Short mmCIF file of C-alpha atoms in Angstrom, two decimals:
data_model
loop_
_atom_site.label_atom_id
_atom_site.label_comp_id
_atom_site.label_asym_id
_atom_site.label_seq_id
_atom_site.Cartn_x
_atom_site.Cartn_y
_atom_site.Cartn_z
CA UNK A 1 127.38 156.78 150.15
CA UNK A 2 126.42 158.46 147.05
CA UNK A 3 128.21 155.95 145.10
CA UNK A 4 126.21 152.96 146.63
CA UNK A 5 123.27 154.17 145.95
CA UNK A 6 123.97 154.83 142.60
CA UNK A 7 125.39 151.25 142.04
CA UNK A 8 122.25 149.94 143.67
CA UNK A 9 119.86 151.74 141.90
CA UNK A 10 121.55 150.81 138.35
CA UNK A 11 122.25 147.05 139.41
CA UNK A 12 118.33 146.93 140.11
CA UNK A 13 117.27 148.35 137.03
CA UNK A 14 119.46 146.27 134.30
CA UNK A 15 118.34 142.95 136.53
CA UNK A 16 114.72 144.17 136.28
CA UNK A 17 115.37 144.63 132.79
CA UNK A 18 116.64 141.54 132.37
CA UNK A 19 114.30 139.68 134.34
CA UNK A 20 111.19 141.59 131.78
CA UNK A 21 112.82 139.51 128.71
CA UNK A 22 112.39 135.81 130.29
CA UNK A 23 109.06 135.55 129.89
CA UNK A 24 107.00 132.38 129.17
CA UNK A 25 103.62 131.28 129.35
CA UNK A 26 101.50 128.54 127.91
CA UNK A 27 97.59 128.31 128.56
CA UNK A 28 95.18 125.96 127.46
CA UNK A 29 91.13 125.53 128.05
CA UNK A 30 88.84 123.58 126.69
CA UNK A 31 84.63 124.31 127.01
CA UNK A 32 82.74 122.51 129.63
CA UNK A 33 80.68 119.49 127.85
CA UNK A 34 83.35 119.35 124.87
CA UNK A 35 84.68 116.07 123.35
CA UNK A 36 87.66 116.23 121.35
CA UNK A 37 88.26 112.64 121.61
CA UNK A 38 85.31 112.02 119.43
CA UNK A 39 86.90 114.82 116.56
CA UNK A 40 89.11 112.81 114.23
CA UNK A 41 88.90 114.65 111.10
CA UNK A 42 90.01 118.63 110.44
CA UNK A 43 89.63 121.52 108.88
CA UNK A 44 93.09 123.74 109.47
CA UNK A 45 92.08 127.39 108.04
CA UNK A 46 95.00 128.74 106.67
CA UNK A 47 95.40 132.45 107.91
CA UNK A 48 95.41 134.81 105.18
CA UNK A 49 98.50 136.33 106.62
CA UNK A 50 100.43 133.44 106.94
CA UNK A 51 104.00 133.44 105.24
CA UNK A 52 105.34 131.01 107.29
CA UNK A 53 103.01 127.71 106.94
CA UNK A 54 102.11 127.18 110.41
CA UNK A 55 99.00 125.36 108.93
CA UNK A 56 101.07 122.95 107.52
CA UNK A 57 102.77 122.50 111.27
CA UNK A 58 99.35 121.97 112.87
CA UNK A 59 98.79 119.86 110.22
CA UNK A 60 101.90 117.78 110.53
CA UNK A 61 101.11 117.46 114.47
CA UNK A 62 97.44 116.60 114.44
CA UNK A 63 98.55 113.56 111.65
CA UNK A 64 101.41 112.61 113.47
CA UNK A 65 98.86 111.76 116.51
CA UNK A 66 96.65 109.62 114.13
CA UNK A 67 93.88 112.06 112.88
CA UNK A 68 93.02 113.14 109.42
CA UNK A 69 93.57 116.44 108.23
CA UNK A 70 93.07 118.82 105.40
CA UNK A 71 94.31 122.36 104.73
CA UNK A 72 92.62 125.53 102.87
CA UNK A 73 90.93 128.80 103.01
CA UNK A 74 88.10 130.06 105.50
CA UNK A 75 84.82 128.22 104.26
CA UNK A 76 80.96 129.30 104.45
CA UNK A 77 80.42 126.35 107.18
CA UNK A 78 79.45 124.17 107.78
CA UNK A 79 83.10 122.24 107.22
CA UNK A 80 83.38 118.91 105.94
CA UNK A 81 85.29 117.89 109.14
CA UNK A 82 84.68 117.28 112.67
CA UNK A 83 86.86 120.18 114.12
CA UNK A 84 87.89 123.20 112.27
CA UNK A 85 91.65 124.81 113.86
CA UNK A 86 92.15 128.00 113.25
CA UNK A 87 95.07 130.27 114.49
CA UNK A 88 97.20 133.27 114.90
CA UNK A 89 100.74 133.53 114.84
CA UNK A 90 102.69 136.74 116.17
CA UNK A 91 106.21 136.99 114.63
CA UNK A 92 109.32 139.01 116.26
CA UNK A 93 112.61 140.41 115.36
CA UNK A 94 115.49 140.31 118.03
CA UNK A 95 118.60 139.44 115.45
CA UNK A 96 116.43 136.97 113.72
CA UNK A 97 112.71 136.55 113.15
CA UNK A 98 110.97 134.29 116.23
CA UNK A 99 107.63 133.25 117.24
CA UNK A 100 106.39 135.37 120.00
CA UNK A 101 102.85 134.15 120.15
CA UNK A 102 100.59 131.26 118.66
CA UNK A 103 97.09 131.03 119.67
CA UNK A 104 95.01 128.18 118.29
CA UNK A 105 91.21 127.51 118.40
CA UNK A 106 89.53 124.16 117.89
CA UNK A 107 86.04 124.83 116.63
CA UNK A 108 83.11 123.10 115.74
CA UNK A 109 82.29 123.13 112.11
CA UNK A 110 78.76 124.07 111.76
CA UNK A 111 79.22 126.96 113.45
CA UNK A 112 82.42 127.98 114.12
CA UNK A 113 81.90 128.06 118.30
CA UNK A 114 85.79 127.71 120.02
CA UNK A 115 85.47 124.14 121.31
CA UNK A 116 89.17 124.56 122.99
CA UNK A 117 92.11 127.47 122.73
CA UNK A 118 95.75 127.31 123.67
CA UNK A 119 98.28 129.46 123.56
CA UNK A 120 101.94 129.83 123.78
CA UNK A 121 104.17 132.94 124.48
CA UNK A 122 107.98 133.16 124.59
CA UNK A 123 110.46 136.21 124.33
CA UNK A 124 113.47 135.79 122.89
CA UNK A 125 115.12 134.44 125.93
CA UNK A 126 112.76 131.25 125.98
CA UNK A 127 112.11 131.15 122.78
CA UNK A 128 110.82 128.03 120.95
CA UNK A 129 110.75 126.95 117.06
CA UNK A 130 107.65 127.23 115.48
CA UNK A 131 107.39 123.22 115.31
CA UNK A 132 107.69 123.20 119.47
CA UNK A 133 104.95 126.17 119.52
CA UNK A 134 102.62 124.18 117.99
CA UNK A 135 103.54 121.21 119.85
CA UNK A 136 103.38 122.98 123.59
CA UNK A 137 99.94 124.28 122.27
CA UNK A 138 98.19 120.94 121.10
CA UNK A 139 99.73 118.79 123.55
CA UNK A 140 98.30 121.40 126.41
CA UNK A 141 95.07 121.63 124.43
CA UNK A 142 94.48 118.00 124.73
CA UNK A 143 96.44 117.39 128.53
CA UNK A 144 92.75 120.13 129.69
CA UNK A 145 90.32 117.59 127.54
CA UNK A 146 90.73 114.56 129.93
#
């Protein structure tokens, strides 16, 4: 009896283990009275901390779907643009380096108020490339605008 017990108890903690590494979640929201259709030029603020050019991947996306888009350093605003992005990017190691989290804020460039915010998490069992991060974020960021 002992014995069962004992295999039950460790069966249920390695699949709750297991089970706590499978995580995924992607979020998006965009501010009530917000128009990103009408935002066709950005600002992508290259975070200081940065090493792996996920500007350049927002960058890439947002052209890719017909908009115009410059990268730099955080300006005084207000930006020469119509949306500023801005972003974080949280980096793991599990064998190799992986995306855990991106977060990215569309703002409006006189004074830097979030317009709309996604964000995308994955462990290393769901993991994503940073090129699908940024994807999954945008493409949820503008599925909430219509």
């Amino acid at each position: 009896m002992f014995k069962k017990i004992l295999f039950t108890s460790l069966f249920l903690a390695v699949l709750s283990s297991l089970s706590g590494c499978a995580v995924n979640r992607a979020t998006a929201s965009v501010t009530p009275g917000s128009n990103l259709e009408a935002m066709k030029t950005f600002y992508v603020v290259k975070s200081p901390k940065d090493e792996k050019d996920v500007d350049q991947l927002i960058k890439d996306f947002l052209v890719k779907k017909g908009y115009s888009v410059t990268t730099g350093p955080e300006l005084t605003p207000p930006y020469q643009a119509d949306g500023v992005v801005t972003y974080i990017d949280k980096w793991f190691w599990d064998i190799t380096m992986y995306m855990l989290e991106l977060t990215i804020n569309i703002r409006q460039p006189t004074n830097n108020f979030p317009v709309a915010v996604g964000n995308s998490f994955h462990t290393s069992l769901t993991r994503k490339s940073p090129p699908e991060m940024v994807d999954e974020v945008l493409t949820n960021i503008y599925k909430n605008a219509k």
